Amino acid sequence: MTSTLRPPPPAPPSSPQQAQSPAPRSPRRRRSWRQALRRDWQLYSLAVLPLLFFLVFRYLPMIGNIIAFRRFKPGGSIFGEYWVGLRYFRMFLSDPTFWEVFTNTLVLGTLTLLFCFPLPIVLALLLNEVRARRFKRFVQSVSYLPHFLSIVIVAAMVMQLTSIEGTANQIVGLFGGDPVAFLQKPEWFRTIYVSSEVWQTVGWGTILYLAALTTIDEDLYEAARIDGAGRLRQTWHVTLPGIRPTMVTLLILNIGSFLAVGFEKILLLYNPLTYPTADVVSTYLFRMGFQSSNFSYAAAIGLFEAVIGLILVLSANVISRRTVGTSLW
Amino acid sequence: MTLGTKIDAPTTRGPVDSRGYRIFRVVNTVVLLGVVVVTLYPFLNIVARSLSEEAYIIAGKVTVVPRGFDLTAYKLLMSDAMFWTNYRNTVVYTVVATLISIVLTTCYAYVLSKPQLKGRPFLIGIALFTMFFSGGLIPNYVLVTSLGMKNTIWAVVIPNAISVFNLLVMKAFFESLPSELEEAAAVDGLNTYGILLRIVLPLSKAIIATMVLFYAVSFWNSWFTAFLYIDRQDLLPVTVYLRNLIAGATSAESAAADADKVQAAATLQAVTIVLTTLPILAIYPFVQRYFVRGVMLGAVKG
């Protein structure tokens, strides 16, 4: 996600002051802040409100994490009352429930990554082989659709489909089975969660791959064919390397959000019966904060989660830059 | 990747139709049809349920065709004042939030698109960093609460006003505009605001429309912020109405008013899903390609 490189702007017409400067002329000579402000103050003024937004609603909460190290009383200062050091971190590290939800997070995160990352690639490759453009477009339009739904709607649909009289149980009935209360069974939660996630994201995920596929040079296929490569070998040696940068970029992003598994969806779908498999770090944090009003404790968990997420992105980025030469920045 | 690039340029990999490949193409078509069926089925099922008689649903007989055509649930929901209040709230929140978001995003993206601006890397960095690290739920909650925004529209429309992804998409678009136009306008004596309003924005209708769509859909669909910060039922958006319905926590006066409603729970949920999704489904065919374009632009150039 590097910013587009542009040629350096042409050197400004030389003013008397600049002519006096002794340094050799270079188009990238730094202007002083005073000059920049005088010249571009109107541009800077446009940035004031958005900057304020970032500072207040994105950076202030980061500083607000300080309450993870301080005792917080609801209604008191947003930075808490007094220092307690690492007390809350020690608390959750020795909390068996925390390790349970941490394991669940890893399992759900891994499963999501395992299915939601490769499936769009497969679907994009299949779509790419379709010659009938109308059919291709139709399949694409339909598969994007679930992406535009609210998570509440998706959760409600999941509930209807898995209810006692829902489609899932109609299928179970066809095979002579007894109705299963799927959403009450911990052993079913992972399946339900991952399938609904795939249903919602797989089509949308193909967009970038399809775009990347169109940029592959036709000559490469030509050359591969002359070398005697069949369709499968062409796919393996030309198509896949061609979309590798896209794959790596999306993989890094996926790894970065690895721990932030579908918090909202789980919150809507889980219940105390399915906690053994469904409760994840963020839902546990939510209950600690808002049902037990233990804000400092919950903030400590949240900070821990965010730092791990950051470390994951940074290391994935470094690893991919060293190994495949693609990175986010 | 420019705006005009077709995403479905035909693949011309030559006429190597071996027998194996012909078989593959048949299988491929079947698989893709399967994807279509699996994707559409939940929608059809919900619509069928919403139009069916409760008895057939409970008996597990409804799949994609309504059984025992019945509009009672629609009438019930239509007569629920709270549903309409919440529906109207969703519309208001979406409009206000989108407006705020568009103004802030446009301003910042325009500033970021000026390569000669001193401090630009810093301004970009400030935005980018928030994609990878955030304050977290609790500090955000404490902040919004202590700003006194609880139970006001501001809690819903302000804290998510700028999406960094959208910002990058817009920045990429502004960077693709020919800078000569703006230089000419500057020579003619327009100041920065004038250039933005009278030169740049008229050229940016496409991207602004895309941004409006991106933001509007995300605000229309959002529920968690309202769920977190709004306790008063008459201020909730319809997504939270639906979430309360599926969580079985609808307020007593609106749900248990008559015994019929308790019986019609499954149908009522289906109807609520249909009515909440309807606006999205109605505009989807027309706006879909803009989204696709925007995503590609943002990802490839961002």
XYZ file of C-alpha atoms in Angstrom:
631
model
C 0.000 0.000 0.000
C 2.725 2.379 -0.888
C 1.687 5.744 -2.133
C 1.979 6.274 -5.823
C 5.335 7.610 -6.781
C 5.225 10.810 -8.722
C 8.012 12.757 -10.279
C 9.194 15.529 -8.000
C 7.349 18.779 -8.647
C 9.078 21.228 -10.910
C 11.204 23.694 -9.039
C 9.240 26.826 -8.187
C 10.147 29.877 -10.226
C 13.152 31.375 -8.573
C 12.347 34.256 -6.311
C 14.964 36.779 -5.170
C 15.416 35.009 -1.833
C 16.122 31.713 -3.494
C 18.611 33.210 -5.846
C 20.636 34.371 -2.877
C 20.873 30.964 -1.282
C 24.392 29.624 -1.703
C 23.529 25.928 -1.884
C 23.574 24.292 -5.313
C 20.097 24.332 -6.862
C 18.238 21.132 -6.494
C 14.569 20.568 -7.221
C 14.133 18.808 -3.878
C 15.528 21.612 -1.757
C 13.570 21.709 1.488
C 11.345 24.649 2.127
C 11.120 25.853 5.664
C 7.896 25.352 7.550
C 7.341 29.079 7.583
C 7.412 29.211 3.793
C 5.277 26.091 3.479
C 2.668 27.469 5.836
C 2.586 30.826 4.134
C 2.193 29.241 0.746
C -0.117 26.327 1.544
C -2.025 27.527 4.593
C -5.304 27.033 2.793
C -4.491 23.398 2.108
C -3.418 22.882 5.709
C -6.647 24.471 6.894
C -8.599 21.794 5.005
C -6.748 19.155 6.997
C -7.610 20.618 10.381
C -10.989 18.949 10.972
C -9.945 15.506 9.710
C -6.772 15.719 11.814
C -8.848 16.632 14.819
C -10.965 13.571 14.105
C -7.921 11.295 14.004
C -6.411 12.801 17.110
C -9.587 12.650 19.191
C -11.210 9.439 17.995
C -8.220 7.352 17.026
C -5.186 8.547 18.996
C -6.829 9.679 22.226
C -8.227 6.147 22.762
C -4.724 4.788 22.205
C -3.523 7.013 25.026
C -6.691 6.091 26.889
C -5.306 2.570 27.103
C -3.453 3.945 30.068
C -6.444 2.899 32.149
C -5.184 -0.647 31.672
C -2.394 0.338 34.092
C -4.570 2.439 36.365
C -7.610 1.907 38.500
C -10.658 3.240 36.672
C -13.892 4.281 38.312
C -16.916 4.733 36.045
C -17.684 8.404 35.867
C -14.180 9.317 36.967
C -11.281 10.535 34.866
C -10.991 8.725 31.549
C -7.377 8.031 32.404
C -8.222 6.350 35.701
C -7.542 7.249 39.323
C -4.193 5.802 40.390
C -1.444 3.530 39.090
C -1.678 -0.195 39.658
C 1.152 -1.197 37.343
C 0.788 -4.506 35.561
C -1.831 -5.819 37.971
C -4.532 -6.295 35.318
C -2.151 -7.974 32.904
C -1.077 -10.430 35.594
C -4.759 -10.956 36.352
C -5.734 -12.086 32.878
C -2.550 -14.038 32.264
C -3.442 -16.157 35.273
C -7.135 -16.278 34.378
C -8.054 -19.754 33.042
C -11.030 -18.311 31.123
C -8.667 -15.992 29.310
C -6.590 -18.894 28.036
C -9.742 -20.700 27.001
C -10.950 -17.746 24.940
C -7.445 -17.190 23.603
C -7.373 -20.788 22.338
C -10.816 -20.324 20.777
C -9.592 -17.179 19.072
C -6.595 -18.996 17.628
C -8.749 -21.888 16.416
C -11.422 -19.682 14.824
C -8.777 -17.380 13.373
C -6.858 -20.277 11.865
C -9.986 -21.861 10.409
C -11.118 -18.544 8.940
C -7.699 -17.968 7.398
C -7.595 -21.525 6.065
C -10.917 -21.185 4.268
C -11.472 -17.485 3.627
C -8.032 -16.852 2.180
C -7.655 -19.579 -0.505
C -11.292 -19.953 -1.576
C -11.521 -16.555 -3.304
C -8.383 -17.459 -5.257
C -9.949 -20.733 -6.371
C -13.203 -19.011 -7.298
C -11.346 -16.305 -9.204
C -9.388 -18.931 -11.164
C -12.598 -20.771 -11.999
C -14.336 -17.553 -13.043
C -11.352 -16.690 -15.162
C -11.864 -19.815 -17.244
C -15.445 -18.864 -18.117
C -15.779 -17.628 -21.676
C -19.452 -16.681 -21.653
C -19.193 -13.129 -20.365
C -22.819 -12.872 -19.320
C -22.645 -16.012 -17.249
C -19.414 -14.842 -15.676
C -20.904 -11.479 -14.808
C -24.009 -13.100 -13.396
C -22.013 -15.407 -11.128
C -19.904 -12.479 -9.980
C -22.871 -10.236 -9.200
C -24.571 -12.951 -7.204
C -21.453 -13.875 -5.273
C -20.732 -10.250 -4.268
C -24.216 -9.774 -2.890
C -23.788 -11.143 0.659
C -20.984 -8.664 1.254
C -23.502 -5.820 1.276
C -25.610 -7.205 4.090
C -25.502 -6.110 7.677
C -23.953 -8.595 10.068
C -27.238 -8.538 11.945
C -29.011 -9.741 8.822
C -26.432 -12.468 8.253
C -26.743 -13.594 11.861
C -30.529 -13.606 11.597
C -30.328 -15.678 8.408
C -27.953 -18.120 10.057
C -30.383 -18.469 12.928
C -33.293 -19.144 10.586
C -31.361 -21.666 8.509
C -30.091 -23.589 11.522
C -33.272 -23.431 13.566
C -35.114 -26.606 14.456
C -37.448 -26.183 11.484
C -34.800 -24.590 9.247
C -33.127 -25.818 6.101
C -30.200 -27.474 7.858
C -32.600 -29.671 9.791
C -34.706 -30.360 6.701
C -31.539 -31.835 5.215
C -30.824 -33.780 8.394
C -34.421 -35.039 8.180
C -33.911 -36.211 4.609
C -31.212 -38.543 5.845
C -33.465 -39.740 8.625
C -31.733 -37.861 11.417
C -33.329 -36.136 14.390
C -33.443 -32.339 14.432
C -30.360 -30.734 15.932
C -30.392 -27.423 17.781
C -27.251 -26.357 15.946
C -26.744 -23.019 17.663
C -27.001 -24.609 21.104
C -24.238 -27.115 20.393
C -20.634 -26.051 21.011
C -19.376 -28.672 18.546
C -21.278 -27.008 15.698
C -20.339 -23.416 16.323
C -17.046 -23.422 14.408
C -18.638 -24.985 11.356
C -21.506 -22.506 11.384
C -19.256 -19.522 11.934
C -16.744 -20.423 9.243
C -19.396 -21.362 6.667
C -21.281 -18.117 7.157
C -17.994 -16.253 6.898
C -17.174 -18.018 3.634
C -20.685 -17.379 2.314
C -20.358 -13.693 3.040
C -16.806 -12.999 1.894
C -15.775 -15.423 -0.824
C -17.296 -13.627 -3.813
C -16.150 -10.203 -2.743
C -12.665 -11.572 -2.190
C -12.395 -12.507 -5.868
C -12.511 -8.906 -7.102
C -8.873 -8.127 -6.519
C -7.692 -11.441 -7.930
C -9.782 -10.998 -11.069
C -8.291 -7.546 -11.470
C -4.798 -8.953 -11.011
C -5.530 -11.699 -13.544
C -6.300 -9.192 -16.274
C -2.872 -7.621 -15.858
C -0.966 -10.802 -16.680
C 0.862 -10.522 -19.960
C -0.705 -12.671 -22.695
C 2.732 -13.308 -24.175
C 3.637 -15.357 -21.121
C 0.814 -17.790 -21.885
C 1.895 -17.854 -25.513
C 5.457 -18.671 -24.490
C 4.304 -21.328 -22.055
C 2.172 -22.912 -24.764
C 5.057 -23.013 -27.176
C 7.063 -24.723 -24.458
C 4.339 -27.336 -24.414
C 2.518 -26.389 -21.241
C -1.106 -27.502 -20.905
C -3.801 -25.443 -19.243
C -2.945 -26.736 -15.803
C 0.748 -26.023 -16.195
C -0.046 -22.573 -17.580
C -2.115 -21.891 -14.493
C 0.638 -23.154 -12.241
C 3.577 -21.408 -13.904
C 2.003 -18.240 -15.272
C -1.305 -17.419 -13.587
C -0.388 -18.106 -9.987
C 2.954 -16.252 -10.065
C 1.076 -13.425 -11.802
C -1.301 -12.908 -8.894
C 1.279 -13.574 -6.220
C 1.718 -9.940 -5.152
C -2.041 -9.672 -4.612
C -2.054 -12.934 -2.691
C 0.775 -11.826 -0.444
C -0.759 -8.431 0.232
C -4.091 -9.951 1.190
C -2.388 -12.622 3.262
C -0.528 -10.001 5.274
C -3.755 -8.103 5.847
C -5.534 -11.305 6.865
C -2.778 -12.202 9.283
C -3.005 -8.741 10.787
C -6.679 -9.167 11.569
C -6.132 -12.762 12.651
C -7.015 -12.124 16.285
C -9.895 -9.790 15.563
C -12.090 -12.689 14.466
C -15.632 -11.635 13.624
C -16.404 -10.035 16.939
C -19.797 -8.674 15.935
C -20.969 -11.887 14.347
C -19.920 -14.005 17.302
C -21.572 -11.576 19.673
C -24.815 -12.050 17.753
C -24.581 -15.812 17.332
C -23.161 -17.171 20.539
C -24.861 -17.947 23.833
C -23.700 -19.351 27.153
C -24.237 -22.891 25.858
C -21.717 -22.398 23.072
C -19.127 -20.418 25.053
C -16.755 -23.430 25.153
C -16.037 -23.005 21.431
C -17.483 -19.590 20.554
C -16.161 -17.258 23.219
C -13.198 -15.312 21.854
C -10.905 -12.679 23.324
C -12.977 -9.767 22.067
C -16.312 -11.149 23.255
C -14.803 -11.966 26.644
C -13.445 -8.435 26.773
C -16.904 -7.133 25.887
C -18.541 -9.044 28.726
C -15.818 -8.059 31.192
C -16.181 -4.414 30.272
C -19.898 -3.996 29.861
C -21.486 -6.716 31.922
C -19.016 -6.843 34.793
C -18.053 -3.133 34.484
C -14.429 -4.096 34.896
C -13.105 -1.460 32.514
C -9.441 -1.521 33.418
C -9.290 -5.289 33.201
C -11.037 -5.281 29.814
C -8.792 -2.485 28.552
C -5.733 -4.541 29.515
C -7.047 -7.475 27.470
C -7.808 -5.165 24.551
C -4.356 -3.608 24.630
C -2.771 -7.052 24.693
C -4.870 -8.078 21.675
C -4.071 -4.899 19.721
C -0.328 -5.179 20.376
C -0.274 -8.815 19.241
C -2.195 -7.775 16.113
C 0.333 -5.052 15.372
C 3.259 -7.418 15.912
C 1.618 -9.946 13.575
C 1.229 -7.410 10.749
C 4.735 -6.074 11.163
C 6.336 -9.518 11.208
C 4.234 -10.822 8.317
C 5.272 -7.759 6.375
C 8.975 -8.201 7.135
C 8.888 -11.924 6.380
C 7.165 -11.415 3.056
C 9.519 -8.625 2.060
C 12.512 -10.859 2.765
C 11.122 -13.989 1.142
C 8.910 -12.951 -1.773
C 9.793 -9.301 -2.080
C 6.240 -7.998 -1.725
C 5.223 -5.928 1.255
C 2.625 -3.416 2.321
C 5.168 -0.666 2.839
C -5.132 0.132 -13.064
C -7.253 3.014 -14.154
C -10.932 3.646 -13.706
C -11.768 2.416 -17.144
C -10.136 -0.988 -16.895
C -12.570 -3.805 -17.531
C -12.434 -6.474 -14.894
C -13.617 -9.130 -17.249
C -11.438 -8.808 -20.261
C -11.874 -12.049 -22.180
C -9.163 -14.592 -21.724
C -7.644 -15.529 -25.020
C -5.473 -18.425 -24.204
C -5.754 -19.930 -27.579
C -7.822 -22.725 -29.028
C -6.257 -25.553 -27.084
C -9.516 -27.335 -26.406
C -8.226 -30.683 -25.395
C -10.787 -33.220 -24.274
C -9.710 -32.830 -20.674
C -10.257 -29.112 -20.866
C -13.757 -29.534 -22.295
C -14.653 -31.766 -19.389
C -13.187 -29.218 -17.038
C -15.354 -26.485 -18.516
C -18.505 -28.471 -17.966
C -17.510 -29.231 -14.378
C -16.555 -25.591 -13.901
C -19.959 -24.385 -15.042
C -21.667 -26.799 -12.699
C -19.487 -25.706 -9.789
C -20.171 -22.026 -10.465
C -23.903 -22.694 -10.723
C -23.568 -24.413 -7.375
C -21.976 -21.264 -5.960
C -24.911 -19.227 -7.279
C -27.461 -21.578 -5.739
C -25.724 -21.681 -2.371
C -25.404 -17.891 -2.314
C -28.991 -17.196 -3.271
C -30.681 -19.912 -1.271
C -30.684 -18.116 2.112
C -32.321 -15.065 0.516
C -35.046 -17.083 -1.188
C -35.596 -19.074 1.952
C -36.100 -15.938 4.044
C -38.514 -14.423 1.529
C -40.461 -17.682 1.385
C -40.622 -17.799 5.165
C -41.768 -14.222 5.414
C -44.720 -15.015 3.132
C -45.619 -18.365 4.658
C -48.062 -19.346 7.303
C -46.402 -19.962 10.650
C -47.735 -23.516 10.846
C -45.838 -24.559 7.719
C -42.643 -23.021 9.018
C -42.903 -24.824 12.342
C -43.529 -28.061 10.475
C -40.252 -27.455 8.603
C -41.896 -27.405 5.182
C -40.722 -24.057 3.808
C -37.753 -24.008 1.449
C -37.866 -21.544 -1.445
C -41.597 -21.469 -2.208
C -43.977 -19.790 0.247
C -46.434 -22.258 1.754
C -49.884 -21.119 2.796
C -49.446 -17.571 1.540
C -49.939 -15.259 4.487
C -49.257 -11.554 4.962
C -50.168 -11.364 8.659
C -46.567 -10.902 9.737
C -46.086 -8.035 7.291
C -49.212 -6.354 8.632
C -48.086 -6.925 12.204
C -44.710 -5.370 11.591
C -46.156 -2.520 9.565
C -48.386 -1.638 12.492
C -45.493 -1.583 14.951
C -44.718 2.103 15.473
C -41.331 1.333 16.987
C -40.223 -0.490 13.852
C -40.971 2.587 11.758
C -39.327 4.924 14.259
C -36.190 2.800 14.132
C -36.378 2.558 10.375
C -36.565 6.330 10.132
C -33.619 6.630 12.542
C -31.567 4.418 10.252
C -32.340 6.703 7.333
C -31.466 9.847 9.322
C -28.259 8.381 10.752
C -27.182 7.153 7.349
C -27.759 10.519 5.661
C -26.100 12.627 8.365
C -23.173 10.261 8.847
C -22.540 9.992 5.131
C -22.546 13.758 4.738
C -20.036 14.258 7.540
C -17.864 11.427 6.275
C -17.810 12.706 2.724
C -16.813 16.229 3.730
C -14.027 15.082 6.056
C -12.725 12.408 3.706
C -12.733 14.699 0.682
C -10.877 17.469 2.496
C -8.185 15.183 3.855
C -7.801 13.158 0.668
C -7.378 16.355 -1.320
C -4.667 17.596 1.002
C -2.900 14.227 0.876
C -2.963 14.232 -2.903
C -0.673 17.272 -3.145
C 2.825 15.868 -3.592
C 4.573 19.171 -2.965
C 2.970 19.676 0.432
C 5.431 19.802 3.283
C 4.625 17.279 5.988
C 2.559 15.107 3.662
C 4.230 11.808 4.668
C 3.428 12.635 8.263
C -0.218 13.349 7.456
C -0.480 10.073 5.533
C 1.274 8.183 8.307
C -1.193 9.431 10.901
C -4.043 7.921 8.925
C -2.273 4.703 7.905
C -1.160 3.797 11.395
C -4.779 3.597 12.562
C -5.357 0.761 10.092
C -3.028 -1.443 12.067
C -3.408 -0.290 15.620
C -6.438 1.049 17.422
C -7.307 2.197 20.880
C -9.693 -0.643 21.429
C -13.259 -0.978 22.577
C -12.953 0.140 26.168
C -10.976 3.387 25.728
C -13.269 4.296 22.832
C -16.322 3.697 24.952
C -14.926 5.714 27.831
C -14.068 8.547 25.457
C -17.431 8.705 23.707
C -19.240 8.493 27.012
C -17.203 11.209 28.639
C -17.757 13.462 25.635
C -21.444 13.229 26.508
C -22.373 11.658 23.192
C -24.245 8.714 24.702
C -27.852 8.531 23.573
C -27.285 11.086 20.852
C -26.946 10.712 17.114
C -23.318 11.891 17.431
C -22.182 8.651 19.014
C -23.297 6.902 15.844
C -22.143 9.362 13.197
C -18.874 10.841 14.495
C -16.543 8.132 15.847
C -16.461 6.310 12.487
C -16.510 9.373 10.272
C -13.351 8.629 8.278
C -12.550 5.235 6.843
C -8.862 5.112 5.985
C -9.541 2.735 3.146
C -11.974 5.180 1.522
C -9.513 7.954 2.166
C -6.828 6.119 0.205
C -9.205 5.407 -2.665
C -10.084 9.071 -2.910
C -6.486 10.204 -2.604
C -5.538 7.902 -5.476
C -8.308 9.421 -7.573
C -7.254 13.000 -6.879
C -3.683 12.094 -7.732
C -4.820 10.844 -11.110
C -6.345 14.206 -12.047
C -4.173 16.274 -14.363
C -2.414 18.884 -12.251
C -2.347 21.348 -15.180
C -6.035 22.088 -14.679
C -5.460 23.206 -11.121
C -2.371 25.170 -12.062
C -4.326 26.986 -14.744
C -7.058 27.792 -12.260
C -4.467 29.085 -9.819
C -3.014 31.344 -12.490
C -6.526 32.652 -13.118
C -6.634 33.694 -9.490
C -8.621 30.963 -7.802
C -7.484 30.114 -4.281
C -7.264 26.559 -2.918
C -10.888 26.454 -1.783
C -12.023 27.766 -5.146
C -9.955 25.183 -7.003
C -11.334 22.376 -4.871
C -14.954 23.498 -5.160
C -15.066 24.708 -8.740
C -12.449 22.624 -10.551
C -11.716 19.432 -8.658
C -15.095 18.452 -7.248
C -16.995 18.784 -10.543
C -14.415 16.419 -12.049
C -14.787 14.003 -9.171
C -18.471 13.181 -9.344
C -17.766 9.535 -10.023
C -15.514 9.053 -7.031
C -17.804 11.052 -4.755
C -20.741 8.907 -5.809
C -18.657 5.826 -5.039
C -17.710 7.175 -1.635
C -21.334 8.040 -0.858
C -22.220 4.448 -1.652
C -19.403 2.970 0.426
C -20.226 5.072 3.441
C -23.999 4.879 3.118
C -24.027 1.098 2.944
C -21.673 0.753 5.888
C -23.727 3.154 8.010
C -26.986 1.547 6.921
C -25.632 -1.821 8.004
C -23.943 -0.794 11.227
C -25.465 -1.828 14.502
C -22.751 -2.166 17.110
C -22.102 1.515 17.812
C -25.815 2.150 18.293
C -26.113 -1.010 20.384
C -23.284 0.224 22.581
C -24.107 3.887 22.989
C -27.882 4.121 22.709
C -30.221 2.862 25.409
C -33.379 4.680 24.375
C -35.477 2.488 22.172
C -36.850 5.364 20.138
C -33.308 6.326 19.075
C -32.203 2.913 17.881
C -31.600 2.094 14.216
C -33.541 -0.746 12.654
C -30.519 -3.059 12.732
C -30.619 -2.997 16.521
C -34.394 -3.525 16.385
C -33.672 -6.692 14.420
C -30.886 -7.749 16.745
C -33.230 -7.345 19.719
C -35.832 -9.360 17.881
C -33.468 -12.256 17.190
C -32.012 -12.046 20.676
C -35.578 -12.357 21.990
C -35.226 -9.060 23.804
C -37.803 -6.882 22.095
C -39.496 -4.602 24.538
C -42.668 -5.945 26.038
C -45.007 -3.312 24.655
C -44.050 -3.829 21.029
C -43.769 -7.612 20.912
C -46.191 -9.098 23.385
C -48.992 -6.665 22.642
C -51.064 -9.505 21.338
C -50.666 -13.234 21.542
C -50.506 -13.549 17.745
C -47.100 -11.978 17.725
C -45.526 -14.517 20.020
C -46.727 -17.242 17.700
C -45.512 -15.411 14.655
C -41.969 -15.044 15.952
C -40.224 -16.903 13.129
C -42.250 -15.205 10.419
C -41.809 -11.828 12.069
C -38.032 -12.252 12.035
C -38.136 -13.177 8.382
C -40.256 -10.138 7.559
C -37.931 -7.827 9.480
C -34.952 -9.266 7.616
C -36.699 -8.741 4.297
C -37.724 -5.144 5.044
C -34.299 -4.200 6.381
C -32.477 -5.688 3.425
C -34.895 -4.408 0.809
C -33.286 -0.989 0.208
C -29.883 -2.606 -0.248
C -31.248 -5.224 -2.611
C -33.166 -2.585 -4.537
C -30.136 -0.427 -5.280
C -27.623 -3.262 -5.491
C -27.910 -3.979 -9.233
C -27.338 -0.331 -10.054
C -24.444 0.412 -7.732
C -22.547 -2.847 -7.707
C -20.069 -1.939 -10.431
C -19.143 1.314 -8.712
C -18.193 -0.584 -5.615
C -16.150 -3.007 -7.597
C -14.320 -0.188 -9.306
C -13.700 1.628 -6.059
C -12.298 -1.444 -4.369
C -9.963 -2.092 -7.241
C -8.822 1.487 -7.393
C -8.168 1.601 -3.674
C -6.352 -1.673 -3.519
C -4.259 -1.350 -6.604
C -3.242 2.239 -6.244
C -3.794 2.973 -2.551
